Short mmCIF file of N, CA and C in Angstrom, two decimals:
data_model
loop_
_atom_site.label_atom_id
_atom_site.label_comp_id
_atom_site.label_asym_id
_atom_site.label_seq_id
_atom_site.Cartn_x
_atom_site.Cartn_y
_atom_site.Cartn_z
N MET A 1 1.88 -3.55 -16.07
CA MET A 1 1.85 -4.49 -15.00
C MET A 1 2.65 -4.61 -14.18
N THR A 2 2.24 -4.36 -12.62
CA THR A 2 3.49 -4.44 -11.71
C THR A 2 3.47 -5.70 -11.45
N GLY A 3 4.63 -5.81 -10.18
CA GLY A 3 4.71 -7.23 -9.72
C GLY A 3 5.58 -8.01 -10.89
N LEU A 4 5.81 -9.21 -10.21
CA LEU A 4 6.46 -10.36 -10.92
C LEU A 4 5.59 -10.97 -11.91
N THR A 5 5.68 -10.75 -13.17
CA THR A 5 4.96 -11.48 -14.06
C THR A 5 5.82 -12.49 -14.94
N TYR A 6 5.18 -13.88 -14.70
CA TYR A 6 5.61 -15.02 -15.71
C TYR A 6 4.99 -15.32 -16.88
N VAL A 7 5.61 -15.56 -18.09
CA VAL A 7 4.88 -15.90 -19.40
C VAL A 7 5.33 -17.19 -19.55
N LEU A 8 4.50 -18.33 -19.41
CA LEU A 8 4.39 -19.55 -19.91
C LEU A 8 4.12 -20.02 -21.35
N ALA A 9 4.96 -20.46 -21.71
CA ALA A 9 4.85 -20.82 -22.87
C ALA A 9 4.51 -22.62 -23.12
N VAL A 10 3.43 -22.73 -23.98
CA VAL A 10 2.93 -24.22 -23.91
C VAL A 10 3.81 -24.57 -24.82
N THR A 11 4.38 -25.93 -24.17
CA THR A 11 5.48 -26.50 -24.94
C THR A 11 4.87 -28.05 -25.30
N ARG A 12 5.22 -28.76 -26.39
CA ARG A 12 5.18 -30.19 -26.74
C ARG A 12 6.36 -30.97 -26.85
N GLN A 13 5.94 -32.24 -26.54
CA GLN A 13 7.38 -33.06 -26.75
C GLN A 13 7.26 -33.58 -28.31
N VAL A 14 8.29 -33.44 -28.69
CA VAL A 14 8.70 -33.82 -30.27
C VAL A 14 9.89 -34.61 -30.23
N SER A 15 9.90 -36.00 -30.91
CA SER A 15 11.36 -37.04 -30.80
C SER A 15 12.01 -36.72 -29.72
N GLY A 16 11.13 -36.72 -28.36
CA GLY A 16 11.95 -36.95 -27.07
C GLY A 16 12.63 -35.66 -26.19
N ARG A 17 12.16 -34.41 -27.21
CA ARG A 17 12.62 -33.32 -26.53
C ARG A 17 11.30 -32.13 -26.48
N CYS A 18 11.53 -31.19 -25.74
CA CYS A 18 10.27 -30.12 -25.52
C CYS A 18 10.69 -29.06 -26.74
N THR A 19 9.61 -28.57 -27.20
CA THR A 19 9.89 -27.69 -28.31
C THR A 19 8.36 -26.64 -28.05
N GLU A 20 8.61 -25.24 -28.20
CA GLU A 20 7.49 -24.26 -28.26
C GLU A 20 6.37 -24.87 -28.98
N TRP A 21 5.06 -24.60 -28.46
CA TRP A 21 4.17 -24.92 -29.52
C TRP A 21 3.43 -23.50 -30.08
N PRO A 22 3.77 -23.35 -31.02
CA PRO A 22 3.58 -21.84 -31.53
C PRO A 22 2.30 -21.07 -31.52
N ASP A 23 1.11 -22.24 -32.02
CA ASP A 23 -0.24 -21.78 -31.93
C ASP A 23 -0.94 -21.67 -30.31
N ALA A 24 -0.36 -22.23 -29.64
CA ALA A 24 -0.87 -21.96 -28.17
C ALA A 24 -1.06 -20.76 -27.61
N PRO A 25 -1.98 -20.38 -26.91
CA PRO A 25 -1.62 -18.93 -26.12
C PRO A 25 -1.00 -19.18 -24.80
N ALA A 26 -0.12 -17.96 -24.68
CA ALA A 26 0.89 -18.15 -23.76
C ALA A 26 -0.25 -17.90 -22.29
N ILE A 27 0.54 -18.41 -21.37
CA ILE A 27 -0.10 -18.35 -20.01
C ILE A 27 0.44 -17.18 -18.95
N VAL A 28 -0.25 -15.98 -18.57
CA VAL A 28 0.48 -14.90 -17.88
C VAL A 28 0.04 -15.06 -16.37
N ILE A 29 0.97 -15.23 -15.48
CA ILE A 29 0.86 -15.15 -14.22
C ILE A 29 1.24 -14.14 -13.09
N HIS A 30 0.53 -13.45 -12.69
CA HIS A 30 0.97 -12.28 -11.84
C HIS A 30 1.19 -12.48 -10.53
N MET A 31 2.30 -12.27 -10.03
CA MET A 31 2.80 -12.48 -8.82
C MET A 31 2.61 -11.00 -8.24
N PRO A 32 1.69 -11.22 -6.91
CA PRO A 32 1.58 -9.73 -6.32
C PRO A 32 2.64 -8.90 -5.88
N SER A 33 2.47 -7.53 -6.10
CA SER A 33 3.72 -6.55 -5.82
C SER A 33 3.15 -6.36 -4.27
N THR A 34 4.16 -5.39 -3.45
CA THR A 34 3.79 -4.74 -2.29
C THR A 34 3.89 -3.33 -2.25
N HIS A 35 3.28 -2.66 -1.79
CA HIS A 35 3.32 -1.38 -1.63
C HIS A 35 3.14 -0.64 -0.26
N LEU A 36 3.74 0.73 -0.41
CA LEU A 36 3.30 1.66 0.91
C LEU A 36 2.26 2.34 0.49
N LEU A 37 1.22 2.49 1.29
CA LEU A 37 0.22 3.42 0.67
C LEU A 37 0.58 4.51 1.62
N ILE A 38 0.58 5.82 1.57
CA ILE A 38 1.20 7.00 2.28
C ILE A 38 0.26 7.83 2.39
N ILE A 39 -0.37 7.87 3.87
CA ILE A 39 -1.35 8.92 4.27
C ILE A 39 -0.88 10.05 5.00
N GLY A 40 -1.06 11.23 4.66
CA GLY A 40 -0.67 12.37 5.41
C GLY A 40 -1.93 13.31 6.20
N ASP A 41 -3.08 12.62 6.47
CA ASP A 41 -4.04 13.09 6.99
C ASP A 41 -4.96 12.53 7.62
N ARG A 42 -5.32 13.04 8.84
CA ARG A 42 -6.12 12.03 9.92
C ARG A 42 -7.50 11.82 9.59
N ALA A 43 -8.18 12.76 8.86
CA ALA A 43 -9.27 12.52 8.20
C ALA A 43 -9.56 11.52 6.94
N ALA A 44 -8.60 11.58 6.20
CA ALA A 44 -8.03 10.84 5.29
C ALA A 44 -8.16 9.40 5.50
N LEU A 45 -7.20 9.12 6.60
CA LEU A 45 -6.73 8.17 7.41
C LEU A 45 -7.86 7.32 7.71
N SER A 46 -8.91 7.90 8.54
CA SER A 46 -10.09 7.48 9.29
C SER A 46 -11.06 7.04 8.02
N TRP A 47 -11.05 7.88 6.83
CA TRP A 47 -12.19 7.27 5.75
C TRP A 47 -11.48 5.85 5.02
N VAL A 48 -10.34 6.24 4.78
CA VAL A 48 -9.34 4.70 4.55
C VAL A 48 -9.67 3.49 5.46
N LEU A 49 -9.43 3.52 6.33
CA LEU A 49 -9.87 2.43 7.67
C LEU A 49 -11.25 2.00 7.76
N THR A 50 -12.08 3.28 7.91
CA THR A 50 -13.38 3.14 8.24
C THR A 50 -14.29 2.41 6.99
N GLU A 51 -13.96 2.81 5.74
CA GLU A 51 -14.43 2.57 4.46
C GLU A 51 -13.85 1.30 3.83
N GLN A 52 -12.59 0.86 4.28
CA GLN A 52 -11.45 -0.05 3.53
C GLN A 52 -11.52 0.20 2.51
N ARG A 53 -11.32 1.47 2.11
CA ARG A 53 -10.97 1.99 0.63
C ARG A 53 -9.94 3.13 0.36
N MET A 54 -9.42 2.88 -0.54
CA MET A 54 -8.13 4.11 -0.85
C MET A 54 -8.53 5.17 -2.24
N ALA A 55 -8.16 6.19 -1.74
CA ALA A 55 -8.32 6.91 -3.22
C ALA A 55 -7.14 7.98 -3.33
N PHE A 56 -7.35 8.25 -4.82
CA PHE A 56 -5.91 8.98 -5.24
C PHE A 56 -6.37 10.31 -5.95
N PRO A 57 -5.71 11.37 -5.48
CA PRO A 57 -6.08 12.86 -6.31
C PRO A 57 -6.00 12.77 -7.49
N ALA A 58 -6.82 13.76 -8.18
CA ALA A 58 -6.53 13.76 -9.51
C ALA A 58 -5.29 14.17 -9.76
N GLY A 59 -4.90 13.67 -11.01
CA GLY A 59 -3.66 13.95 -11.54
C GLY A 59 -2.28 12.58 -10.94
N ARG A 60 -2.89 12.12 -10.35
CA ARG A 60 -2.29 10.82 -9.80
C ARG A 60 -2.61 9.38 -10.30
N SER A 61 -3.04 9.38 -11.32
CA SER A 61 -3.61 8.43 -12.13
C SER A 61 -2.62 7.34 -12.21
N ARG A 62 -1.51 7.61 -12.86
CA ARG A 62 -0.39 6.77 -13.19
C ARG A 62 -0.09 6.22 -12.03
N ALA A 63 0.12 6.81 -11.03
CA ALA A 63 0.84 6.06 -9.75
C ALA A 63 -0.25 5.31 -9.12
N ALA A 64 -1.47 5.88 -9.01
CA ALA A 64 -2.65 4.58 -8.76
C ALA A 64 -2.75 3.61 -9.28
N ARG A 65 -2.58 3.57 -10.69
CA ARG A 65 -2.63 2.52 -11.66
C ARG A 65 -1.71 1.42 -11.48
N VAL A 66 -0.43 1.59 -10.69
CA VAL A 66 0.51 0.84 -10.37
C VAL A 66 -0.28 -0.64 -9.39
N LEU A 67 -1.13 -0.32 -8.49
CA LEU A 67 -2.21 -0.98 -7.29
C LEU A 67 -2.93 -2.25 -8.56
N GLU A 68 -2.82 -3.41 -8.32
CA GLU A 68 -3.74 -4.36 -8.91
C GLU A 68 -4.13 -5.23 -7.62
N GLU A 69 -5.40 -5.86 -8.34
CA GLU A 69 -5.98 -6.50 -7.37
C GLU A 69 -5.11 -7.82 -6.57
N GLY A 70 -5.27 -7.92 -5.35
CA GLY A 70 -4.49 -9.09 -4.65
C GLY A 70 -2.75 -8.52 -4.09
N ASP A 71 -2.69 -7.16 -4.83
CA ASP A 71 -1.34 -6.58 -4.12
C ASP A 71 -1.39 -6.53 -2.70
N GLU A 72 -0.18 -6.40 -2.00
CA GLU A 72 -0.03 -6.48 -0.71
C GLU A 72 0.08 -4.83 -0.38
N ILE A 73 -0.53 -4.12 0.69
CA ILE A 73 -0.50 -3.14 0.95
C ILE A 73 -0.11 -2.91 2.70
N PHE A 74 1.02 -1.80 2.62
CA PHE A 74 1.52 -1.47 4.00
C PHE A 74 0.83 0.00 4.07
N LEU A 75 -0.02 0.19 5.62
CA LEU A 75 -0.44 1.64 5.43
C LEU A 75 0.61 2.38 6.20
N TYR A 76 0.86 3.50 5.92
CA TYR A 76 2.05 4.43 6.39
C TYR A 76 1.42 5.62 6.77
N THR A 77 1.65 6.25 7.76
CA THR A 77 0.94 7.24 8.06
C THR A 77 2.15 8.48 8.46
N THR A 78 2.21 9.60 7.92
CA THR A 78 3.42 10.65 8.05
C THR A 78 3.56 10.79 9.48
N ARG A 79 4.49 11.90 9.45
CA ARG A 79 4.34 12.66 10.76
C ARG A 79 3.58 13.48 10.88
N SER A 80 3.10 14.15 9.96
CA SER A 80 2.11 15.33 10.22
C SER A 80 0.65 14.58 10.08
N CYS A 81 0.29 13.22 10.00
CA CYS A 81 -0.94 13.03 9.72
C CYS A 81 -1.95 13.17 10.88
N PHE A 82 -1.24 13.53 11.90
CA PHE A 82 -2.27 13.64 13.30
C PHE A 82 -2.02 14.88 13.78
N ARG A 83 -1.34 16.06 12.97
CA ARG A 83 -1.23 17.55 13.10
C ARG A 83 -0.25 17.69 14.09
N ASN A 84 0.48 16.98 14.28
CA ASN A 84 1.62 16.97 15.51
C ASN A 84 2.96 16.53 15.16
N PRO A 85 3.92 17.19 14.35
CA PRO A 85 4.91 16.28 13.45
C PRO A 85 6.09 16.58 14.27
N THR A 86 6.06 16.97 15.53
CA THR A 86 7.22 17.28 16.45
C THR A 86 7.00 16.22 17.33
N ARG A 87 5.89 15.66 17.75
CA ARG A 87 5.28 14.44 18.56
C ARG A 87 5.49 13.10 17.61
N ASP A 88 4.87 13.29 16.51
CA ASP A 88 4.50 11.87 16.00
C ASP A 88 5.74 11.29 15.13
N LEU A 89 5.65 10.06 14.73
CA LEU A 89 6.61 9.82 13.82
C LEU A 89 5.68 8.85 12.73
N GLY A 90 6.68 8.88 11.41
CA GLY A 90 5.88 8.26 10.35
C GLY A 90 5.79 6.71 10.87
N ARG A 91 4.88 6.14 10.65
CA ARG A 91 4.55 4.78 11.30
C ARG A 91 4.13 4.00 10.11
N VAL A 92 4.37 2.56 9.87
CA VAL A 92 3.31 1.72 9.22
C VAL A 92 2.43 1.02 10.25
N ILE A 93 1.36 1.12 9.99
CA ILE A 93 0.18 0.88 10.94
C ILE A 93 -0.75 -0.13 10.57
N GLY A 94 -0.62 -0.63 9.42
CA GLY A 94 -1.49 -1.74 8.94
C GLY A 94 -1.33 -2.45 7.95
N ARG A 95 -1.82 -3.23 7.53
CA ARG A 95 -1.79 -4.28 6.66
C ARG A 95 -2.84 -4.80 5.83
N ALA A 96 -3.12 -4.41 4.53
CA ALA A 96 -4.21 -4.74 3.77
C ALA A 96 -3.72 -5.45 2.10
N ALA A 97 -4.96 -5.87 1.72
CA ALA A 97 -4.52 -6.29 0.19
C ALA A 97 -5.62 -5.41 -0.65
N VAL A 98 -5.13 -5.36 -2.15
CA VAL A 98 -6.31 -4.49 -2.80
C VAL A 98 -7.18 -5.34 -3.38
N ALA A 99 -8.31 -5.11 -3.03
CA ALA A 99 -9.36 -6.05 -3.12
C ALA A 99 -10.30 -5.60 -4.56
N SER A 100 -10.04 -4.59 -5.28
CA SER A 100 -10.41 -4.25 -6.45
C SER A 100 -9.51 -3.58 -7.31
N PRO A 101 -9.87 -3.43 -8.76
CA PRO A 101 -8.95 -2.73 -9.55
C PRO A 101 -9.08 -1.12 -9.23
N VAL A 102 -8.02 -0.46 -9.31
CA VAL A 102 -8.37 0.93 -9.43
C VAL A 102 -9.17 1.76 -10.50
N ARG A 103 -10.15 2.30 -10.10
CA ARG A 103 -11.16 2.94 -11.01
C ARG A 103 -11.48 4.40 -10.86
N ALA A 104 -12.05 4.98 -11.82
CA ALA A 104 -12.80 6.47 -11.40
C ALA A 104 -13.84 6.22 -10.43
N LEU A 105 -13.85 7.17 -9.71
CA LEU A 105 -14.90 7.23 -8.77
C LEU A 105 -16.08 7.82 -9.28
N GLY A 106 -17.50 7.22 -8.68
CA GLY A 106 -18.53 7.80 -9.71
C GLY A 106 -18.88 9.26 -8.80
N GLU A 107 -18.55 9.50 -7.61
CA GLU A 107 -18.22 10.86 -7.24
C GLU A 107 -16.96 11.05 -6.36
N PRO A 108 -16.37 12.07 -6.54
CA PRO A 108 -14.97 12.15 -5.85
C PRO A 108 -15.06 12.22 -4.44
N VAL A 109 -14.29 11.86 -3.59
CA VAL A 109 -14.03 11.86 -2.53
C VAL A 109 -13.33 13.13 -1.87
N THR A 110 -13.82 14.11 -1.12
CA THR A 110 -13.06 15.35 -0.75
C THR A 110 -12.64 15.22 0.87
N PHE A 111 -11.61 15.67 0.83
CA PHE A 111 -10.67 15.80 2.43
C PHE A 111 -10.22 17.43 2.45
N GLY A 112 -10.84 18.58 3.11
CA GLY A 112 -10.28 19.49 3.05
C GLY A 112 -11.05 20.17 1.69
N GLU A 113 -9.80 20.64 1.28
CA GLU A 113 -9.93 21.37 -0.18
C GLU A 113 -9.61 20.15 -1.38
N ARG A 114 -9.07 19.12 -1.21
CA ARG A 114 -8.50 18.05 -2.15
C ARG A 114 -9.79 17.30 -2.39
N SER A 115 -9.47 17.00 -3.85
CA SER A 115 -10.75 15.91 -4.26
C SER A 115 -9.81 14.81 -5.06
N PHE A 116 -10.53 13.69 -4.41
CA PHE A 116 -9.96 12.49 -4.72
C PHE A 116 -10.62 11.53 -5.97
N THR A 117 -9.98 11.57 -7.22
CA THR A 117 -11.22 10.72 -8.19
C THR A 117 -10.99 9.60 -8.54
N GLU A 118 -10.07 9.03 -8.09
CA GLU A 118 -10.10 7.31 -8.42
C GLU A 118 -9.68 6.71 -7.03
N GLY A 119 -10.04 5.38 -6.98
CA GLY A 119 -10.00 4.44 -6.03
C GLY A 119 -9.84 3.06 -6.47
N CYS A 120 -9.83 2.34 -4.91
CA CYS A 120 -9.94 0.97 -4.87
C CYS A 120 -10.43 0.56 -3.51
N HIS A 121 -10.81 -0.54 -3.73
CA HIS A 121 -11.18 -1.07 -2.40
C HIS A 121 -9.91 -2.00 -1.84
N LEU A 122 -9.90 -2.13 -0.58
CA LEU A 122 -8.88 -2.50 0.44
C LEU A 122 -9.68 -3.75 1.41
N GLU A 123 -8.78 -4.75 1.94
CA GLU A 123 -9.22 -5.82 2.66
C GLU A 123 -8.17 -5.91 3.74
N VAL A 124 -8.49 -4.90 5.07
CA VAL A 124 -7.21 -4.53 5.87
C VAL A 124 -7.39 -5.78 7.02
N SER A 125 -6.22 -6.51 6.89
CA SER A 125 -6.33 -7.48 7.80
C SER A 125 -5.56 -7.76 9.02
N GLY A 126 -4.93 -6.42 9.62
CA GLY A 126 -4.23 -6.11 10.90
C GLY A 126 -3.88 -4.68 10.80
N LEU A 127 -4.13 -4.37 12.11
CA LEU A 127 -3.99 -3.02 12.10
C LEU A 127 -3.60 -2.72 13.79
N ALA A 128 -2.40 -1.75 13.85
CA ALA A 128 -1.89 -1.46 15.02
C ALA A 128 -2.74 -0.56 15.90
N ARG A 129 -2.59 -0.35 17.15
CA ARG A 129 -3.32 0.54 18.09
C ARG A 129 -2.96 1.85 17.53
N PHE A 130 -3.45 2.95 17.96
CA PHE A 130 -3.54 4.03 17.69
C PHE A 130 -2.22 4.78 18.22
N ARG A 131 -1.39 5.40 17.48
CA ARG A 131 -0.34 6.13 17.60
C ARG A 131 1.08 4.92 17.88
N GLU A 132 0.68 3.83 17.37
CA GLU A 132 1.64 2.53 17.63
C GLU A 132 1.51 2.10 16.14
N GLY A 133 2.60 1.31 15.92
CA GLY A 133 3.16 0.89 14.91
C GLY A 133 4.79 0.73 14.46
N LEU A 134 5.06 0.35 13.43
CA LEU A 134 6.36 0.09 13.08
C LEU A 134 6.93 1.51 12.47
N VAL A 135 8.02 2.21 13.53
CA VAL A 135 8.41 3.43 12.89
C VAL A 135 9.44 3.00 11.84
N LEU A 136 8.90 3.44 10.57
CA LEU A 136 9.76 3.29 9.32
C LEU A 136 11.13 3.86 9.56
N ARG A 137 11.68 4.92 9.88
CA ARG A 137 12.81 5.39 9.76
C ARG A 137 13.73 4.65 10.30
N ASP A 138 13.41 3.76 11.38
CA ASP A 138 14.42 3.05 12.03
C ASP A 138 14.60 1.87 11.07
N LEU A 139 13.94 1.37 10.08
CA LEU A 139 14.22 0.25 9.16
C LEU A 139 15.07 1.25 7.64
N VAL A 140 14.97 2.25 7.63
CA VAL A 140 15.55 2.67 6.62
C VAL A 140 16.94 2.47 6.11
N PRO A 141 17.91 2.30 7.06
CA PRO A 141 19.20 1.94 6.54
C PRO A 141 19.25 0.31 5.80
N ARG A 142 18.35 -0.32 6.35
CA ARG A 142 17.98 -1.67 5.77
C ARG A 142 17.33 -2.08 4.65
N LEU A 143 16.82 -1.04 4.44
CA LEU A 143 15.74 -0.66 3.11
C LEU A 143 16.35 -0.52 1.87
N SER A 144 16.38 -1.40 0.71
CA SER A 144 16.84 -0.91 -0.44
C SER A 144 16.01 0.07 -1.39
N VAL A 145 15.06 0.23 -0.81
CA VAL A 145 13.97 1.00 -1.62
C VAL A 145 14.50 2.24 -1.48
N PHE A 146 15.38 2.71 -0.58
CA PHE A 146 15.91 4.04 -0.12
C PHE A 146 17.64 4.11 -0.31
N PRO A 147 17.80 4.18 -1.38
CA PRO A 147 19.74 3.92 -1.74
C PRO A 147 20.23 5.18 -0.73
N ASP A 148 19.85 6.03 -0.65
CA ASP A 148 20.71 7.25 0.61
C ASP A 148 19.59 7.53 1.67
N PRO A 149 20.15 6.91 2.61
CA PRO A 149 19.26 6.87 3.91
C PRO A 149 19.07 8.40 4.42
N ALA A 150 19.87 9.12 3.89
CA ALA A 150 19.75 10.69 4.47
C ALA A 150 18.71 11.32 3.81
N THR A 151 18.36 10.99 2.71
CA THR A 151 17.45 11.55 1.70
C THR A 151 15.82 10.40 1.69
N TRP A 152 15.69 9.80 2.47
CA TRP A 152 14.96 8.69 2.34
C TRP A 152 13.34 9.52 2.15
N SER A 153 12.96 10.30 3.16
CA SER A 153 11.84 11.25 3.27
C SER A 153 11.42 11.52 1.71
N VAL A 154 12.32 11.90 0.95
CA VAL A 154 11.89 12.48 -0.41
C VAL A 154 11.11 11.63 -1.20
N ARG A 155 11.70 10.29 -0.94
CA ARG A 155 10.67 9.36 -1.71
C ARG A 155 9.32 8.93 -1.20
N MET A 156 8.89 9.60 -0.01
CA MET A 156 7.72 9.57 0.65
C MET A 156 6.90 10.48 0.05
N ARG A 157 7.19 11.14 -0.68
CA ARG A 157 6.13 12.21 -1.07
C ARG A 157 5.47 11.77 -2.28
N ARG A 158 4.61 10.99 -2.08
CA ARG A 158 4.03 10.00 -3.29
C ARG A 158 2.74 9.67 -2.63
N ALA A 159 1.93 9.21 -3.46
CA ALA A 159 0.66 8.43 -2.68
C ALA A 159 1.08 7.01 -2.57
N SER A 160 1.73 6.19 -3.10
CA SER A 160 2.22 5.10 -2.81
C SER A 160 3.83 4.79 -3.35
N LEU A 161 4.48 3.68 -2.98
CA LEU A 161 5.55 3.47 -3.20
C LEU A 161 5.84 1.96 -3.11
N THR A 162 6.27 1.29 -4.31
CA THR A 162 6.28 -0.09 -4.54
C THR A 162 7.67 -0.61 -3.79
N LEU A 163 7.27 -1.80 -3.05
CA LEU A 163 8.60 -2.03 -2.18
C LEU A 163 9.47 -3.61 -3.02
N PRO A 164 10.77 -3.40 -2.95
CA PRO A 164 11.16 -4.52 -3.72
C PRO A 164 10.84 -5.70 -2.38
N PRO A 165 10.90 -7.08 -3.05
CA PRO A 165 10.45 -8.33 -2.40
C PRO A 165 11.26 -8.27 -0.63
N GLY A 166 12.45 -8.34 -1.15
CA GLY A 166 13.37 -8.44 0.38
C GLY A 166 12.82 -7.40 1.12
N ASP A 167 12.52 -5.81 0.92
CA ASP A 167 12.34 -4.93 1.52
C ASP A 167 10.66 -5.48 2.32
N ALA A 168 9.58 -5.94 1.53
CA ALA A 168 8.51 -6.21 1.86
C ALA A 168 8.71 -7.30 2.98
N ASP A 169 9.73 -8.51 2.55
CA ASP A 169 9.77 -9.35 3.87
C ASP A 169 10.24 -8.49 5.03
N LEU A 170 10.96 -7.56 5.14
CA LEU A 170 11.65 -7.04 6.19
C LEU A 170 10.29 -6.38 6.87
N VAL A 171 9.63 -5.82 6.17
CA VAL A 171 8.72 -4.50 6.63
C VAL A 171 7.67 -5.80 7.68
N ARG A 172 7.21 -6.69 6.67
CA ARG A 172 6.22 -7.44 6.90
C ARG A 172 6.68 -8.27 8.46
N THR A 173 7.74 -8.93 8.82
CA THR A 173 8.35 -9.30 9.80
C THR A 173 8.41 -8.43 10.85
N GLU A 174 8.70 -7.07 10.62
CA GLU A 174 8.98 -6.44 11.76
C GLU A 174 7.64 -5.80 12.27
N LEU A 175 6.36 -5.71 11.28
CA LEU A 175 5.38 -5.02 11.51
C LEU A 175 4.19 -6.01 12.20
N GLU A 176 4.62 -7.77 11.83
CA GLU A 176 3.60 -8.28 12.35
C GLU A 176 3.30 -8.50 13.69
N PRO A 177 4.41 -8.49 14.45
CA PRO A 177 4.06 -8.36 16.24
C PRO A 177 3.16 -7.30 16.53
N LEU A 178 3.30 -6.32 15.90
CA LEU A 178 2.28 -5.13 16.40
C LEU A 178 1.07 -4.93 16.02
N LEU A 179 0.56 -5.93 15.13
CA LEU A 179 -0.76 -5.68 14.49
C LEU A 179 -1.71 -6.54 14.99
N GLY A 180 -2.74 -6.05 15.58
CA GLY A 180 -3.95 -6.60 16.13
C GLY A 180 -5.15 -7.01 15.21
N PRO A 181 -6.14 -7.57 15.48
CA PRO A 181 -7.33 -7.48 14.90
C PRO A 181 -8.00 -6.05 14.30
N TYR A 182 -8.16 -6.05 13.13
CA TYR A 182 -8.72 -4.82 12.45
C TYR A 182 -9.91 -4.17 13.27
N ASP A 183 -10.92 -5.20 13.41
CA ASP A 183 -12.16 -4.80 14.32
C ASP A 183 -11.99 -4.44 15.75
N GLU A 184 -10.68 -4.60 16.10
CA GLU A 184 -10.56 -4.08 17.45
C GLU A 184 -9.73 -3.04 17.31
N ALA A 185 -9.00 -2.47 16.70
CA ALA A 185 -8.24 -1.26 16.77
C ALA A 185 -8.85 -0.02 15.88
N VAL A 186 -9.84 -0.49 15.10
CA VAL A 186 -10.24 0.62 13.88
C VAL A 186 -10.99 1.83 14.47
N GLU A 187 -11.69 1.75 15.71
CA GLU A 187 -12.42 2.75 16.36
C GLU A 187 -11.72 3.72 16.73
N GLU A 188 -10.38 3.33 17.16
CA GLU A 188 -9.30 4.57 17.83
C GLU A 188 -9.00 5.50 16.54
N TYR A 189 -9.12 4.99 15.49
CA TYR A 189 -8.68 6.01 14.34
C TYR A 189 -10.05 6.59 13.29
N ARG A 190 -11.42 6.92 14.15
CA ARG A 190 -12.39 7.56 13.61
C ARG A 190 -12.50 9.09 14.02
N TRP A 191 -12.70 9.98 13.01
CA TRP A 191 -12.61 11.09 13.03
C TRP A 191 -13.77 11.51 12.52
N GLY A 192 -13.95 13.52 12.45
CA GLY A 192 -15.68 13.60 11.95
C GLY A 192 -15.84 13.06 10.39
N SER A 193 -16.79 13.79 10.02
CA SER A 193 -17.30 13.37 8.84
C SER A 193 -16.47 13.73 7.71
N VAL A 194 -16.87 13.17 6.69
CA VAL A 194 -15.88 13.31 5.25
C VAL A 194 -16.82 13.23 4.46
N SER A 195 -16.54 14.34 3.15
CA SER A 195 -17.26 14.26 2.26
C SER A 195 -17.03 13.39 1.07
N ALA A 196 -18.08 12.49 0.85
CA ALA A 196 -17.65 11.60 0.10
C ALA A 196 -19.01 11.32 -1.03
#
């Protein structure tokens, strides 16, 4: 289980003081985590935004399973996502919530020659205009998830990256003014067909 988890033990008052009630079940409360979902292909990005789903390649199930329903997601596009890494910058372009558990897909989704076998539903709540959004490298020195700012991009070579609460607050605060309604921006992100 990711995120903050609290276990509350049921107590009872005995002789003016509280003691644990050993036969009572514990109550587990999951506090949602925040993750960067890292997308490096424009066809995959188009599918993610159009379908409001995320898919993970075979062999990444452990990384995918850290996502839990209710977790907050920041959608990050790499410099090469739009096939022009000399012009484009890595940006956080959207905010979403995980809307279903990560599960094996009935039929894998394919982008190019890569097959994605697990996925979950997302609820996108805000989206930046095309080729706009929060330039992540500008925040790297202030984000604890990147202990060495000189090598921060190495940590981005994965499907998702869990953010500590302070980092999530900073990204959320900086991103919020750049987001518009999903319905007003999603059309700019649509590309050709995807095999699903």
